[in-house]
XYZ file of C-alpha atoms in Angstrom:
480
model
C -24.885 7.546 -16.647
C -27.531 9.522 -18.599
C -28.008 13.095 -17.014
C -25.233 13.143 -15.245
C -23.803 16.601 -17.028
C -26.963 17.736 -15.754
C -25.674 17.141 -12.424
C -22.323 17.597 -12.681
C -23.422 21.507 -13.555
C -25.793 22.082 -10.300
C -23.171 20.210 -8.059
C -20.511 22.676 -8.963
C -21.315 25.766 -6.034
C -20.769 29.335 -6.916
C -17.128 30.167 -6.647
C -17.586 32.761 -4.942
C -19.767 31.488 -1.733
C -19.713 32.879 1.442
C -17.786 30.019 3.500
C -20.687 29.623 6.242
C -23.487 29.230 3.733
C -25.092 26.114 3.512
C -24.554 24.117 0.917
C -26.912 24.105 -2.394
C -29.386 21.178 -2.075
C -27.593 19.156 -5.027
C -24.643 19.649 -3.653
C -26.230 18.277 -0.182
C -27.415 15.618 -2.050
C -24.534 14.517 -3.696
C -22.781 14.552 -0.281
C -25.452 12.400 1.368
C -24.900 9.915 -1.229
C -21.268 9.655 -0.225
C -21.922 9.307 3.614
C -24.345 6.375 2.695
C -21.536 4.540 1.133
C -19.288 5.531 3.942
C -21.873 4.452 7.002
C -21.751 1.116 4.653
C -18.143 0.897 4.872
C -18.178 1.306 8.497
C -20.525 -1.388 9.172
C -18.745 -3.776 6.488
C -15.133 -3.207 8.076
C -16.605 -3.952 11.875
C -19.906 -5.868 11.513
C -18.037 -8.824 10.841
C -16.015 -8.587 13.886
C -18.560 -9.963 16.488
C -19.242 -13.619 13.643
C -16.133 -14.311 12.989
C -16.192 -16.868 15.847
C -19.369 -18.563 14.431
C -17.805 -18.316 11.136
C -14.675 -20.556 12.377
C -17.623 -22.997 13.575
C -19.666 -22.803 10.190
C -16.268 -23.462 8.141
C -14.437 -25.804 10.303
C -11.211 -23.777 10.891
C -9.489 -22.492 14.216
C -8.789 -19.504 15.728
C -5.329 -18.918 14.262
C -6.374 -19.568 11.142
C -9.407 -16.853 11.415
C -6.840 -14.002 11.810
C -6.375 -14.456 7.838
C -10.128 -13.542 6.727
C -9.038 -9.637 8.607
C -4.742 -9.798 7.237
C -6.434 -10.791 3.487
C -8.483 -7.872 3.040
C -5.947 -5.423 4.948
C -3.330 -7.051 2.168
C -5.442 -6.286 -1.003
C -6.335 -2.984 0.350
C -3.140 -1.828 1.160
C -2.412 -2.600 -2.693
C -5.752 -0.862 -3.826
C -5.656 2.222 -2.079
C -2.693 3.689 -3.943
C -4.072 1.321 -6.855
C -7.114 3.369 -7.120
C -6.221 6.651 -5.733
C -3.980 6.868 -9.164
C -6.261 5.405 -11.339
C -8.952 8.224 -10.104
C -6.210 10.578 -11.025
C -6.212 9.130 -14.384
C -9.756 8.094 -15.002
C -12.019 9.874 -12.602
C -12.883 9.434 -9.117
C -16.222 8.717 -9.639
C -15.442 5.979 -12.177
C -13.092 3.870 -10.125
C -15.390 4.564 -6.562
C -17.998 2.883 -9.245
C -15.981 0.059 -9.750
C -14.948 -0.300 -6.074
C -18.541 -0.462 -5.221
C -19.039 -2.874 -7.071
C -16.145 -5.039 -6.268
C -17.251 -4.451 -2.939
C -20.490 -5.759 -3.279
C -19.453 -9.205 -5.156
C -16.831 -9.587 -2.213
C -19.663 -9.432 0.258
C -22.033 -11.345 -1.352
C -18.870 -14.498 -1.684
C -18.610 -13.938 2.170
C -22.185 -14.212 3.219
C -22.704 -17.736 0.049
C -18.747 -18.775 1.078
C -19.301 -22.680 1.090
C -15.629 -23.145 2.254
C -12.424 -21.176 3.723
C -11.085 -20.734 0.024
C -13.634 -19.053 -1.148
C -14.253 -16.777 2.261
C -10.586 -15.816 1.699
C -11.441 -15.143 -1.992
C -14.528 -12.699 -0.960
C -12.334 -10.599 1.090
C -10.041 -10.094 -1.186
C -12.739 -8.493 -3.234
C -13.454 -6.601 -0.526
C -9.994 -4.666 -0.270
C -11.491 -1.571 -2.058
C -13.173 -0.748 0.724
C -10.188 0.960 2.174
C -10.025 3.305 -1.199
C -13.495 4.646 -0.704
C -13.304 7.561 1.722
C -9.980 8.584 -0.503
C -11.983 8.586 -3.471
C -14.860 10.116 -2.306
C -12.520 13.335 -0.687
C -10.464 13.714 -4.042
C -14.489 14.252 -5.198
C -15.671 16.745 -3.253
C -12.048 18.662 -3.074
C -12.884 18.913 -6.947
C -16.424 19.989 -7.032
C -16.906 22.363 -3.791
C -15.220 25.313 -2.071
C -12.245 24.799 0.293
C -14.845 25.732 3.215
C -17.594 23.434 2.058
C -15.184 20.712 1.315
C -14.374 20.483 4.323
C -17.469 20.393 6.177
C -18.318 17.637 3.720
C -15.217 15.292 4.620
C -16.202 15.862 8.221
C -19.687 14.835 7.174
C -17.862 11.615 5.908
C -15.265 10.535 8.364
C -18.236 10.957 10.826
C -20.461 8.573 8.688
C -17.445 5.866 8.855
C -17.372 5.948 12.482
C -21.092 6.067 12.979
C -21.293 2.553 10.683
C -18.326 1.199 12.373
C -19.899 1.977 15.831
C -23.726 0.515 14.593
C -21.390 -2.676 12.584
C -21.018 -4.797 15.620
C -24.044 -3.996 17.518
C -26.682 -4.128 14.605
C -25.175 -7.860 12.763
C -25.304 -9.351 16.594
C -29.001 -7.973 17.028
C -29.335 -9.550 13.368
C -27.625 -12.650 13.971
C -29.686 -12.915 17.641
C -33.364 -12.619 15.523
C -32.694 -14.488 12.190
C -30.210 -17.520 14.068
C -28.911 -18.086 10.840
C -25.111 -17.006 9.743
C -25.454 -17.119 6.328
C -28.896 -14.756 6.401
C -27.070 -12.696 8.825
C -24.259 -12.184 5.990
C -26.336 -11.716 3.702
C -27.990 -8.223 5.330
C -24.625 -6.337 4.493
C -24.390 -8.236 1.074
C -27.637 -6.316 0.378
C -26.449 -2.706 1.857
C -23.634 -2.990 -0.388
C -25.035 -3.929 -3.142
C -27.718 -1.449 -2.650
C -24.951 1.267 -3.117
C -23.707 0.249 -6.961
C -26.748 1.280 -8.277
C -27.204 4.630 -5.886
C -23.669 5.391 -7.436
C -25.313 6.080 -10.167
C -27.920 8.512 -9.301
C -26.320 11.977 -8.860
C -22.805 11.632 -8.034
C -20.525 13.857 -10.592
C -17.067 12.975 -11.614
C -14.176 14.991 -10.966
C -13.187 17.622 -13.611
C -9.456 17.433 -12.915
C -7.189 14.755 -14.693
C -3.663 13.671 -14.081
C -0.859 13.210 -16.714
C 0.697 9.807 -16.636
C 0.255 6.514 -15.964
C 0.044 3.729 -13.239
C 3.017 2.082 -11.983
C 2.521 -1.354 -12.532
C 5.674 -2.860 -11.346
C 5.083 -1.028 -8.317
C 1.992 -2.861 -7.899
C 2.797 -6.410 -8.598
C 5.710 -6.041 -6.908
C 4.372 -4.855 -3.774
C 1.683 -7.269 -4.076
C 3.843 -10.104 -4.853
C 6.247 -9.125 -1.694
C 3.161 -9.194 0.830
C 1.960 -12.387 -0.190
C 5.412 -14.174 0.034
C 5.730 -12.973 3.172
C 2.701 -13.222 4.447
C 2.409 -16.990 3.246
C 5.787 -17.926 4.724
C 4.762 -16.162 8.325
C 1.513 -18.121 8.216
C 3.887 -21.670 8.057
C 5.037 -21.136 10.954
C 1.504 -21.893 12.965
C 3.545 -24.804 14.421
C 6.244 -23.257 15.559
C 8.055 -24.032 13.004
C 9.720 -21.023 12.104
C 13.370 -22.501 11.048
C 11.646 -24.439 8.603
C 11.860 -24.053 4.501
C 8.567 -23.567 4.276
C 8.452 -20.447 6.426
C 12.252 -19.053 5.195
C 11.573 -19.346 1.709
C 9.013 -17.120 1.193
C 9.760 -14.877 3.720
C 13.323 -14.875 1.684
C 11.478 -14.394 -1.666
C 9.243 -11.909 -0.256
C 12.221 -9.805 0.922
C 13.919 -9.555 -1.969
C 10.682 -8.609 -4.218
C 10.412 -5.939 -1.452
C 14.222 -5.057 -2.006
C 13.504 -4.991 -5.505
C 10.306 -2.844 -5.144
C 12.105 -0.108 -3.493
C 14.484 0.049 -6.243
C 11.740 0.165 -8.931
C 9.793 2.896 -7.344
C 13.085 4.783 -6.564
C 14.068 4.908 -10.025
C 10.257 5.771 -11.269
C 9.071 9.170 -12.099
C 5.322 8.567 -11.158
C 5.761 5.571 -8.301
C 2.829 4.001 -6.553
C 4.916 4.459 -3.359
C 6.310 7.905 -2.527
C 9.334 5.966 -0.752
C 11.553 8.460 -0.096
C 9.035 10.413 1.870
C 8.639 6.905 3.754
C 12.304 7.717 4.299
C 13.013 11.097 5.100
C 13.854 11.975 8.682
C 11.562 14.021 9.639
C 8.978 12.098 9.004
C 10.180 7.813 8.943
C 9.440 7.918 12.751
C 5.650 8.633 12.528
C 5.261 6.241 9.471
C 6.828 3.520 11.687
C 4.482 4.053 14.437
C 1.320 4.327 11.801
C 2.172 0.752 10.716
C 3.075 -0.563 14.452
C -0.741 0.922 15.183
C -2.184 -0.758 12.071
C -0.755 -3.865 14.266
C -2.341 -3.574 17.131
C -5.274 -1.908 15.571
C -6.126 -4.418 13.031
C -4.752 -7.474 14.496
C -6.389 -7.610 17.409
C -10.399 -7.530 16.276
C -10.617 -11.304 15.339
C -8.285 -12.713 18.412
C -10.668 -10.731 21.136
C -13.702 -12.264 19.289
C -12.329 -15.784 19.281
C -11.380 -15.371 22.944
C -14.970 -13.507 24.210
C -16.345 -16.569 22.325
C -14.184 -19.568 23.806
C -16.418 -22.315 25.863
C -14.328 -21.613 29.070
C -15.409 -25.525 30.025
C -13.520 -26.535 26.650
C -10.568 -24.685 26.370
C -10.231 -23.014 29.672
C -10.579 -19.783 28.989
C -12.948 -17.047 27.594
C -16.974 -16.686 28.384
C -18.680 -19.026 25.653
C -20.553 -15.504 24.062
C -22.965 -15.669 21.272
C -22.430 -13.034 18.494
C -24.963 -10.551 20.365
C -22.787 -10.873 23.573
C -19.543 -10.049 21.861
C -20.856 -6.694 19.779
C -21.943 -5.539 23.088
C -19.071 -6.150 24.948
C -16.677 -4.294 22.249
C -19.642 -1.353 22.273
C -17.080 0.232 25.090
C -14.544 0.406 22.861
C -16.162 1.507 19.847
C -17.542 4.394 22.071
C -13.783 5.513 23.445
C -13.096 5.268 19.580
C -15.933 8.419 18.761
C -14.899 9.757 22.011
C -11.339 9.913 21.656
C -11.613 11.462 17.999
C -13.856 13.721 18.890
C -11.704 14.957 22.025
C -8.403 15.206 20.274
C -8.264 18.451 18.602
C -9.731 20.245 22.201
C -6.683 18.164 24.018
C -4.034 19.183 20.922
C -4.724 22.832 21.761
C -3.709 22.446 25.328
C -1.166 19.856 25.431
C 0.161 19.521 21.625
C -0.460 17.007 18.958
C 2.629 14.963 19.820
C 1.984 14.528 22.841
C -1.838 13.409 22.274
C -0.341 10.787 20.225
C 2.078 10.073 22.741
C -0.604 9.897 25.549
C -2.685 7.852 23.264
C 0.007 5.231 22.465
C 0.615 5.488 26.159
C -3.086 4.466 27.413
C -2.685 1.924 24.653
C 0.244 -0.099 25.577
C -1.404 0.373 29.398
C -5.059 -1.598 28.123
C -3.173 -4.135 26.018
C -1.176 -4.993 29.426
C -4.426 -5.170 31.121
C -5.912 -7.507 28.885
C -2.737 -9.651 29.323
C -3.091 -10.223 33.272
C -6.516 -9.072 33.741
C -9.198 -11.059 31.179
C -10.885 -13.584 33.794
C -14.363 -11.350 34.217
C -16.243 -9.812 31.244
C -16.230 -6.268 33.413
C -12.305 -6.056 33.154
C -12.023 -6.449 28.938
C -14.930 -4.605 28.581
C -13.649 -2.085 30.636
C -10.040 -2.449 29.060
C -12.090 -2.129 25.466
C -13.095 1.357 26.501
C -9.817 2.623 27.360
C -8.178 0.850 24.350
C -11.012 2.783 22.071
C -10.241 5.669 23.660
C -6.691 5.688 22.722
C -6.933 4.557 19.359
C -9.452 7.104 18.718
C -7.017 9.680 19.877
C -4.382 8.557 17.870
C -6.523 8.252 14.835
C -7.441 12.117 14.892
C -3.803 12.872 15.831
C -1.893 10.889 13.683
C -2.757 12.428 10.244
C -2.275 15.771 11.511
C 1.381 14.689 13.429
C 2.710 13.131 9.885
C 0.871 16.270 7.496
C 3.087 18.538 9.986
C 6.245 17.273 9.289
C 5.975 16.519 5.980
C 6.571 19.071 3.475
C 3.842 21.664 2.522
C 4.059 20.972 -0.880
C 3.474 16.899 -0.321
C 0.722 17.207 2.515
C -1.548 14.659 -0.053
C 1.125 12.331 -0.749
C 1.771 12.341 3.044
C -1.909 11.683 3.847
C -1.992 8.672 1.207
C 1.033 7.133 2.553
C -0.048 7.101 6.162
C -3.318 5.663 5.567
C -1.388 2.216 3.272
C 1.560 2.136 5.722
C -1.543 1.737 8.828
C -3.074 -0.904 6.617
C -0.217 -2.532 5.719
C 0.730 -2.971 9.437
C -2.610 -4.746 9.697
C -2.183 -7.347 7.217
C 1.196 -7.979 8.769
C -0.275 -8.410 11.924
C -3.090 -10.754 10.873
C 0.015 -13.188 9.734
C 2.246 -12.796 12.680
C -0.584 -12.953 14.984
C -1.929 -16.549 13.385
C 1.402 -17.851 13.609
C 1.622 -16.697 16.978
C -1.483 -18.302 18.517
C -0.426 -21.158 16.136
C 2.563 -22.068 18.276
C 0.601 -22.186 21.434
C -2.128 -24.831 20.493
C -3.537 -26.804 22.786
C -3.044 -30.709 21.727
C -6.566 -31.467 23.193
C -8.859 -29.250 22.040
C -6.946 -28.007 18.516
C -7.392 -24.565 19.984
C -4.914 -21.527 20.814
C -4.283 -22.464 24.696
C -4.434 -18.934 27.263
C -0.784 -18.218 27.086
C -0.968 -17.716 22.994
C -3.698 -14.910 23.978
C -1.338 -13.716 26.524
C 1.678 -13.199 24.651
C -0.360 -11.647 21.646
C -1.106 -8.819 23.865
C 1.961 -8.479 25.038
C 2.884 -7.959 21.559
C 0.060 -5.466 20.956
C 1.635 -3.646 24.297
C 5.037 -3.726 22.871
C 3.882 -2.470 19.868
C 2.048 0.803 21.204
C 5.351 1.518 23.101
C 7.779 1.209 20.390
C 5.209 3.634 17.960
C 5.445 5.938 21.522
C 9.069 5.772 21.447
C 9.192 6.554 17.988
C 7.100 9.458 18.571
C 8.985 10.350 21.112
C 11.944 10.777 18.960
C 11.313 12.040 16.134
C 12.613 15.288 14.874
C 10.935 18.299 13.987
C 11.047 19.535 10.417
C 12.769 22.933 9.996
C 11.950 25.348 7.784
């Protein structure tokens, strides 16, 4: 930490800077620091995508099962987002994306050595900072730079995300293809994140600005405590079994912690959980469709990659694809992903941003119905990938701006925070329902998720992307 008041002095640009200047080269510096951590969190969050078949193989567990090593991390980062958003308030920005990093790290070192499912599950739960990097990082530069430069720089970093989620896939199945080892494959991202704990140290200067306060840690346990119970019953019902005690009593538990959660942060002057803006008319609708698209978003990476990799001599179904295979076939969609974002503010000028999102929950439902009838010949999910990227990457450029609109102007932050937990949180849901979902359609033969569990889970994807339309749809506008 030595020198950096040094730093923290030439980061800072003249207040009064022309708005098109370039930034000064510390500042630049600083910044590129920040898109190298958020190019790694791209290629963490997808590179994983494309082995989590040959994971199941290493570890010995089946393809409902594998939807838990994605709904883990979603689960611990929808508590750690808000977790360490505050705790940046409190302590610094810099300090806590420190700390992330390095949780970050451990997590992905426990993945790549992960002897057994335990302690896979463990390692992504280490991992669930990732989601409160890019939140840290903007409160950083929103301290230090202009309003102009800031935000060229967040630009700079939401473009870095999607650049590493794009390379993810591709580059670990072009690993995975030369080294034809798993664990040396994992062990490539172990290094690029633990690379960045140390850079974090070089020239990146903390925030200036402190909050009042402190953290709400009811709110936290609570809400932690809630997801886990219900998450845990969902996953008992893999056979079917959903009448069982085993599946209603934590499900049961879970609701009431969550019952007892929204009193807590209700009742709390500084909650973790702006709930009544999760409430308000205006904007509920949009919130409910964020955390329907966190469920098809989210919950359908690790199903597609169990499918593409099925041996269709074995189960019946699916193309038998290595690692390699599979990171090229979702390539489509990752491109209609960059496309899609990068088209939706040229498409919001003509049409509207409601409608985008509309559209884009529209082509979404479409490709998920696709999948459902259509998935005998690589060209047609491939080709259904592409469409499905492009509609999620519309609705990811849309949706923040949708929910910011009809929030208040005075809560545009809050709003912001809350859409990005309430998208996860829809993931980690989804990772549970979906489990138990392929779960019920196993095949007594081969132990594996037979074609109709595959079938219906799109259908639920599809039914999903039209309710969050719907919602859309309906919503009313905020006056004033």
């Amino acid at each position: 930490m030595t020198g950096s008041s040094h730093m923290t002095a030439t980061a800072t640009p003249p207040p009064d800077a022309p708005p098109g200047q370039p930034l000064p080269a510390s500042v630049t510096a600083v910044v590129g620091l920040l898109v190298l951590f958020e190019v790694t969190s791209g290629f963490l969050q997808v590179g994983l995508a494309p082995l989590l078949p040959d994971l199941a193989g290493h570890l010995g567990i089946g393809s409902a099962a594998l939807n838990w090593v994605v709904s883990v991390q979603l689960l611990a980062a929808a508590v750690c987002v808000p977790l360490f958003g505050r705790l940046g308030d409190l302590y610094g920005h810099r300090r806590m994306l420190r700390i992330a990093l390095a949780l970050i790290a451990a997590g992905t070192v426990v993945v790549a050595l992960a002897p057994d499912y335990p302690t896979l599950l463990a390692g992504r739960v280490l991992q669930g900072p990732i989601a409160a990097l890019l939140p840290l990082e903007i409160a950083l530069v929103r301290d230090r730079l202009s309003v102009a430069d800031a935000r060229r720089a967040i630009a700079r970093l939401v473009g870095a995300l999607t650049l590493g989620a794009m390379a993810g896939g591709v580059v670990m199945g072009l690993v995975d293809s030369a080294f034809g080892s798993l664990r040396l494959t994992l062990l490539v991202p172990a290094a690029l994140a633990v690379l960045c704990v140390p850079v974090s140290f070089v020239a990146v200067p903390e925030s200036r600005s402190r909050a009042g306060g402190r953290v709400d840690w009811a709110g936290v346990v609570l809400l932690g405590g809630a997801m886990v119970a219900l998450l845990g019953g969902v996953s008992g019902a893999e056979g079917g079994s959903w009448g069982s005690t085993r599946v209603l009593g934590p499900v049961v538990l879970g609701i009431a912690l969550l019952a007892v959660w929204v009193r807590v942060e209700l009742r709390s002057a500084e909650p973790l959980v702006d709930v009544r803006a999760l409430a308000a008319r205006t904007t509920a609708p949009f919130y409910g469709a964020a955390f329907l698209f966190g469920v098809f978003y989210f919950g359908s990476q690790a199903p597609n990659s169990s499918f593409y990799a099925a041996d269709p001599e074995v189960t019946g179904y699916g193309f038998g694809l290595s690692a390699l295979s599979i990171s090229l076939v979702l390539l489509p969609g990752a491109i209609g992903s960059v496309v899609g974002s990068l088209s939706t503010a040229a498409l919001a000028r003509r049409i509207g941003y409601r409608p985008t999102l509309m559209a884009a929950f529209g082509l979404v439902a479409l490709t998920f119905l696709q999948f459902a009838f259509l998935h005998e010949e690589i060209w047609q999910m491939a080709a259904g990938s592409a469409f499905t990227g492009l509609g999620i990457g519309l609705a990811l450029g849309a949706m923040p701006t949708v929910i910011v609109e009809a929030s208040d102007p005075s809560r545009t932050g809050i709003a912001a925070a809350l859409y990005n937990n309430v998208k996860t949180l829809g993931g980690a849901v989804a990772g549970g329902v979906f489990a138990a979902l392929l779960g019920a359609f196993l095949s007594a033969s081969t132990g594996e998720p037979g074609e109709e569990g595959y079938t219906a889970l799109w259908l639920a994807s599809s039914a999903a992307a039209v309710i969050a339309l719907v919602a859309t749809a309906v919503s009313r506008r905020r006056e004033g």
